[in-house]
Short mmCIF file of N, CA and C in Angstrom, two decimals:
data_model
loop_
_atom_site.label_atom_id
_atom_site.label_comp_id
_atom_site.label_asym_id
_atom_site.label_seq_id
_atom_site.Cartn_x
_atom_site.Cartn_y
_atom_site.Cartn_z
N SER A 28 -15.23 -22.76 -8.19
CA SER A 28 -16.31 -23.70 -8.42
C SER A 28 -16.92 -24.11 -7.09
N PRO A 29 -18.22 -24.07 -6.98
CA PRO A 29 -18.86 -24.50 -5.72
C PRO A 29 -18.54 -25.95 -5.36
N GLN A 30 -18.31 -26.81 -6.37
CA GLN A 30 -18.05 -28.22 -6.09
C GLN A 30 -16.78 -28.44 -5.30
N ASP A 31 -15.73 -27.64 -5.55
CA ASP A 31 -14.48 -27.88 -4.84
C ASP A 31 -14.29 -26.94 -3.65
N GLY A 32 -15.25 -26.03 -3.44
CA GLY A 32 -15.19 -25.16 -2.27
C GLY A 32 -14.22 -24.01 -2.36
N ALA A 33 -13.52 -23.86 -3.49
CA ALA A 33 -12.54 -22.78 -3.63
C ALA A 33 -13.20 -21.43 -3.84
N VAL A 34 -14.41 -21.43 -4.41
CA VAL A 34 -15.15 -20.20 -4.67
C VAL A 34 -16.58 -20.40 -4.18
N ALA A 35 -17.08 -19.45 -3.41
CA ALA A 35 -18.45 -19.54 -2.91
C ALA A 35 -19.45 -19.39 -4.06
N PRO A 36 -20.61 -20.04 -3.96
CA PRO A 36 -21.61 -19.92 -5.02
C PRO A 36 -21.95 -18.45 -5.28
N GLY A 37 -21.96 -18.06 -6.58
CA GLY A 37 -22.30 -16.70 -6.95
C GLY A 37 -21.16 -15.71 -6.89
N GLU A 38 -20.01 -16.11 -6.37
CA GLU A 38 -18.86 -15.21 -6.27
C GLU A 38 -18.09 -15.19 -7.60
N PRO A 39 -17.58 -14.02 -7.99
CA PRO A 39 -16.78 -13.96 -9.22
C PRO A 39 -15.38 -14.52 -8.99
N VAL A 40 -14.73 -14.88 -10.10
CA VAL A 40 -13.34 -15.33 -10.03
C VAL A 40 -12.47 -14.30 -10.74
N PRO A 41 -11.22 -14.12 -10.32
CA PRO A 41 -10.35 -13.12 -10.94
C PRO A 41 -10.20 -13.36 -12.44
N ASN A 42 -10.38 -12.31 -13.22
CA ASN A 42 -10.23 -12.35 -14.68
C ASN A 42 -11.13 -13.38 -15.36
N ASP A 43 -12.20 -13.79 -14.68
CA ASP A 43 -13.11 -14.80 -15.23
C ASP A 43 -12.38 -16.06 -15.67
N TYR A 44 -11.34 -16.43 -14.93
CA TYR A 44 -10.48 -17.56 -15.29
C TYR A 44 -10.29 -18.42 -14.05
N TYR A 45 -10.69 -19.67 -14.15
CA TYR A 45 -10.59 -20.58 -13.01
C TYR A 45 -10.21 -21.96 -13.51
N ILE A 46 -9.25 -22.59 -12.88
CA ILE A 46 -8.84 -23.94 -13.24
C ILE A 46 -9.30 -24.89 -12.14
N LEU A 47 -10.16 -25.82 -12.49
CA LEU A 47 -10.63 -26.82 -11.55
C LEU A 47 -9.65 -27.97 -11.54
N ASP A 48 -9.16 -28.33 -10.38
CA ASP A 48 -8.21 -29.45 -10.27
C ASP A 48 -8.98 -30.75 -10.41
N GLU A 49 -8.91 -31.31 -11.59
CA GLU A 49 -9.62 -32.56 -11.88
C GLU A 49 -8.76 -33.79 -11.61
N SER A 50 -7.58 -33.59 -11.04
CA SER A 50 -6.66 -34.71 -10.87
C SER A 50 -7.19 -35.79 -9.94
N HIS A 51 -8.22 -35.48 -9.20
CA HIS A 51 -8.77 -36.46 -8.27
C HIS A 51 -10.06 -37.10 -8.78
N ARG A 52 -10.41 -36.78 -10.01
CA ARG A 52 -11.65 -37.31 -10.57
C ARG A 52 -11.38 -37.81 -11.98
N LEU A 53 -11.72 -39.05 -12.27
CA LEU A 53 -11.49 -39.65 -13.57
C LEU A 53 -12.67 -39.33 -14.49
N LEU A 54 -12.38 -38.72 -15.62
CA LEU A 54 -13.39 -38.44 -16.63
C LEU A 54 -13.01 -39.19 -17.90
N THR A 55 -13.96 -39.84 -18.51
CA THR A 55 -13.70 -40.63 -19.71
C THR A 55 -14.58 -40.12 -20.84
N TYR A 56 -13.96 -39.85 -21.99
CA TYR A 56 -14.69 -39.39 -23.16
C TYR A 56 -14.32 -40.24 -24.36
N ILE A 57 -15.24 -40.33 -25.30
CA ILE A 57 -14.97 -40.99 -26.58
C ILE A 57 -14.38 -39.93 -27.51
N VAL A 58 -13.24 -40.26 -28.13
CA VAL A 58 -12.61 -39.34 -29.09
C VAL A 58 -12.56 -40.07 -30.43
N PRO A 59 -13.51 -39.75 -31.33
CA PRO A 59 -13.50 -40.42 -32.63
C PRO A 59 -12.28 -40.04 -33.46
N ASP A 60 -11.91 -40.90 -34.39
CA ASP A 60 -10.75 -40.66 -35.25
C ASP A 60 -10.84 -39.35 -36.03
N ASP A 61 -12.07 -38.88 -36.31
CA ASP A 61 -12.23 -37.66 -37.12
C ASP A 61 -12.42 -36.40 -36.27
N ALA A 62 -12.18 -36.49 -34.97
CA ALA A 62 -12.28 -35.29 -34.12
C ALA A 62 -11.22 -34.28 -34.58
N GLN A 63 -11.59 -33.00 -34.53
CA GLN A 63 -10.65 -31.94 -34.92
C GLN A 63 -9.70 -31.67 -33.76
N VAL A 64 -8.39 -31.71 -34.02
CA VAL A 64 -7.38 -31.46 -32.99
C VAL A 64 -6.45 -30.35 -33.48
N THR A 65 -6.27 -29.31 -32.65
CA THR A 65 -5.39 -28.21 -33.01
C THR A 65 -4.38 -28.00 -31.89
N VAL A 66 -3.10 -27.94 -32.25
CA VAL A 66 -2.03 -27.69 -31.28
C VAL A 66 -1.21 -26.50 -31.78
N LEU A 67 -0.45 -25.89 -30.90
CA LEU A 67 0.45 -24.83 -31.28
C LEU A 67 1.80 -25.47 -31.56
N ALA A 68 2.15 -25.56 -32.85
CA ALA A 68 3.34 -26.29 -33.26
C ALA A 68 4.18 -25.46 -34.22
N PHE A 69 5.45 -25.86 -34.34
CA PHE A 69 6.35 -25.22 -35.29
C PHE A 69 6.05 -25.76 -36.67
N THR A 70 5.76 -24.86 -37.61
CA THR A 70 5.40 -25.29 -38.97
C THR A 70 6.65 -25.50 -39.81
N ASP A 71 6.57 -26.40 -40.76
CA ASP A 71 7.68 -26.67 -41.68
C ASP A 71 7.75 -25.60 -42.75
N GLY A 72 8.81 -25.61 -43.48
CA GLY A 72 8.96 -24.71 -44.61
C GLY A 72 9.97 -23.62 -44.35
N ALA A 73 10.26 -22.86 -45.37
CA ALA A 73 11.27 -21.80 -45.29
C ALA A 73 10.91 -20.73 -44.28
N ASP A 74 9.61 -20.44 -44.14
CA ASP A 74 9.15 -19.43 -43.19
C ASP A 74 8.57 -20.08 -41.95
N GLY A 75 9.20 -21.15 -41.48
CA GLY A 75 8.68 -21.87 -40.33
C GLY A 75 8.39 -20.93 -39.17
N GLU A 76 7.26 -21.15 -38.51
CA GLU A 76 6.85 -20.32 -37.38
C GLU A 76 5.95 -21.12 -36.46
N TRP A 77 5.69 -20.58 -35.28
CA TRP A 77 4.75 -21.20 -34.36
C TRP A 77 3.35 -20.80 -34.80
N ALA A 78 2.48 -21.78 -34.97
CA ALA A 78 1.14 -21.48 -35.45
C ALA A 78 0.17 -22.59 -35.02
N PRO A 79 -1.13 -22.25 -34.92
CA PRO A 79 -2.11 -23.30 -34.71
C PRO A 79 -2.03 -24.30 -35.85
N THR A 80 -1.94 -25.57 -35.51
CA THR A 80 -1.72 -26.62 -36.50
C THR A 80 -2.70 -27.75 -36.27
N GLU A 81 -3.47 -28.10 -37.29
CA GLU A 81 -4.39 -29.23 -37.16
C GLU A 81 -3.62 -30.53 -37.31
N ILE A 82 -3.89 -31.45 -36.39
CA ILE A 82 -3.28 -32.77 -36.43
C ILE A 82 -4.39 -33.80 -36.27
N THR A 83 -4.06 -35.06 -36.49
CA THR A 83 -5.04 -36.13 -36.34
C THR A 83 -5.07 -36.61 -34.89
N VAL A 84 -6.12 -37.33 -34.56
CA VAL A 84 -6.23 -37.92 -33.23
C VAL A 84 -5.08 -38.90 -33.01
N SER A 85 -4.68 -39.61 -34.06
CA SER A 85 -3.56 -40.54 -33.96
C SER A 85 -2.27 -39.80 -33.61
N GLU A 86 -2.05 -38.63 -34.24
CA GLU A 86 -0.86 -37.83 -33.94
C GLU A 86 -0.90 -37.31 -32.51
N LEU A 87 -2.10 -36.95 -32.03
CA LEU A 87 -2.25 -36.52 -30.64
C LEU A 87 -1.86 -37.65 -29.69
N ALA A 88 -2.30 -38.86 -30.00
CA ALA A 88 -1.94 -40.02 -29.17
C ALA A 88 -0.42 -40.21 -29.14
N GLN A 89 0.24 -40.03 -30.27
CA GLN A 89 1.70 -40.15 -30.32
C GLN A 89 2.37 -39.08 -29.45
N ILE A 90 1.84 -37.86 -29.48
CA ILE A 90 2.39 -36.79 -28.63
C ILE A 90 2.25 -37.19 -27.17
N LEU A 91 1.08 -37.67 -26.78
CA LEU A 91 0.83 -38.04 -25.39
C LEU A 91 1.71 -39.21 -24.93
N GLN A 92 2.11 -40.07 -25.87
CA GLN A 92 2.96 -41.21 -25.55
C GLN A 92 4.44 -40.89 -25.69
N GLY A 93 4.76 -39.63 -26.04
CA GLY A 93 6.15 -39.22 -26.20
C GLY A 93 6.80 -39.78 -27.45
N GLU A 94 6.00 -40.15 -28.45
CA GLU A 94 6.52 -40.79 -29.66
C GLU A 94 6.37 -39.92 -30.91
N SER A 95 6.08 -38.63 -30.75
CA SER A 95 5.81 -37.77 -31.89
C SER A 95 7.03 -36.94 -32.26
N THR A 96 7.11 -36.60 -33.55
CA THR A 96 8.16 -35.70 -34.02
C THR A 96 7.64 -34.27 -34.12
N ILE A 97 6.37 -34.05 -33.80
CA ILE A 97 5.80 -32.70 -33.85
C ILE A 97 6.39 -31.88 -32.71
N GLU A 98 6.91 -30.70 -33.04
CA GLU A 98 7.52 -29.83 -32.04
C GLU A 98 6.48 -28.83 -31.54
N LEU A 99 5.99 -29.05 -30.31
CA LEU A 99 4.99 -28.16 -29.72
C LEU A 99 5.65 -26.93 -29.12
N PHE A 100 4.93 -25.80 -29.15
CA PHE A 100 5.40 -24.56 -28.56
C PHE A 100 5.55 -24.71 -27.05
N GLU A 101 4.61 -25.43 -26.42
CA GLU A 101 4.66 -25.73 -25.00
C GLU A 101 3.99 -27.08 -24.78
N PRO A 102 4.26 -27.75 -23.66
CA PRO A 102 3.67 -29.07 -23.44
C PRO A 102 2.14 -28.99 -23.32
N LEU A 103 1.49 -30.10 -23.57
CA LEU A 103 0.03 -30.13 -23.47
C LEU A 103 -0.48 -29.93 -22.05
N ASP A 104 0.39 -30.04 -21.05
CA ASP A 104 -0.09 -29.81 -19.69
C ASP A 104 -0.43 -28.35 -19.45
N SER A 105 -0.22 -27.48 -20.46
CA SER A 105 -0.72 -26.10 -20.38
C SER A 105 -2.25 -26.11 -20.42
N GLY A 106 -2.82 -27.23 -20.86
CA GLY A 106 -4.26 -27.39 -20.88
C GLY A 106 -4.80 -27.51 -22.29
N VAL A 107 -6.02 -27.99 -22.39
CA VAL A 107 -6.71 -28.09 -23.67
C VAL A 107 -8.16 -27.69 -23.47
N TRP A 108 -8.76 -27.21 -24.53
CA TRP A 108 -10.20 -26.96 -24.58
C TRP A 108 -10.81 -28.11 -25.35
N MET A 109 -11.88 -28.69 -24.81
CA MET A 109 -12.55 -29.78 -25.52
C MET A 109 -14.00 -29.38 -25.78
N THR A 110 -14.45 -29.65 -27.00
CA THR A 110 -15.86 -29.50 -27.33
C THR A 110 -16.47 -30.88 -27.20
N VAL A 111 -17.45 -31.00 -26.30
CA VAL A 111 -17.99 -32.31 -25.94
C VAL A 111 -19.51 -32.31 -26.11
N ASP A 112 -20.05 -33.37 -26.68
CA ASP A 112 -21.49 -33.59 -26.74
C ASP A 112 -21.76 -34.85 -25.94
N ILE A 113 -22.23 -34.69 -24.73
CA ILE A 113 -22.50 -35.75 -23.75
C ILE A 113 -21.20 -36.46 -23.38
N ASP A 114 -20.78 -37.47 -24.13
CA ASP A 114 -19.55 -38.20 -23.79
C ASP A 114 -18.59 -38.30 -24.97
N THR A 115 -18.89 -37.56 -26.06
CA THR A 115 -18.07 -37.66 -27.27
C THR A 115 -17.43 -36.32 -27.59
N VAL A 116 -16.13 -36.34 -27.81
CA VAL A 116 -15.36 -35.14 -28.12
C VAL A 116 -15.38 -34.91 -29.62
N SER A 117 -15.71 -33.66 -30.02
CA SER A 117 -15.66 -33.34 -31.45
C SER A 117 -14.45 -32.46 -31.78
N ALA A 118 -13.88 -31.78 -30.75
CA ALA A 118 -12.72 -30.92 -31.01
C ALA A 118 -11.86 -30.80 -29.75
N ILE A 119 -10.55 -30.75 -29.97
CA ILE A 119 -9.58 -30.52 -28.89
C ILE A 119 -8.63 -29.44 -29.37
N ASP A 120 -8.51 -28.37 -28.59
CA ASP A 120 -7.63 -27.26 -28.95
C ASP A 120 -6.67 -27.00 -27.80
N GLN A 121 -5.38 -26.96 -28.12
CA GLN A 121 -4.37 -26.69 -27.09
C GLN A 121 -4.55 -25.28 -26.54
N GLN A 122 -4.49 -25.16 -25.23
CA GLN A 122 -4.57 -23.86 -24.55
C GLN A 122 -3.20 -23.20 -24.56
N TYR A 123 -3.15 -21.93 -24.95
CA TYR A 123 -1.90 -21.17 -24.87
C TYR A 123 -1.94 -20.35 -23.59
N ARG A 124 -0.90 -20.47 -22.79
CA ARG A 124 -0.78 -19.66 -21.56
C ARG A 124 0.45 -18.78 -21.67
N PRO A 125 0.23 -17.47 -21.82
CA PRO A 125 1.37 -16.56 -21.94
C PRO A 125 2.19 -16.49 -20.67
#
C-alpha cells in the first residue's frame, strides 16, 4: 500500500495478497444487529464438521469477549472480510488462512 510505504505506487504485490497493518490506526464502524456474520465453526449433529456458519452480531460479540461456546476452526485474528457502506457494516466473514 502506498500509504504505509511497504509497496511503491503501481507495484504489484505477491499473489495479489497484502495485509495492511492497521494496528496503529483506529477505525470505527457501525454494526447493526441484523448484519450478516459468518465464521468457520464446528457444526452440531451426528455428522459434525467444520463449515461456514452464520451467527448473530450478539454471538460475535460473545466470541470477541471470550464468552462464547461456539468452537471456531481458528481464532478471529486470522482476519475478517467486512462489507461496508460508508461507516456501516452489512456483512462480516471470517478469513480462512491455510
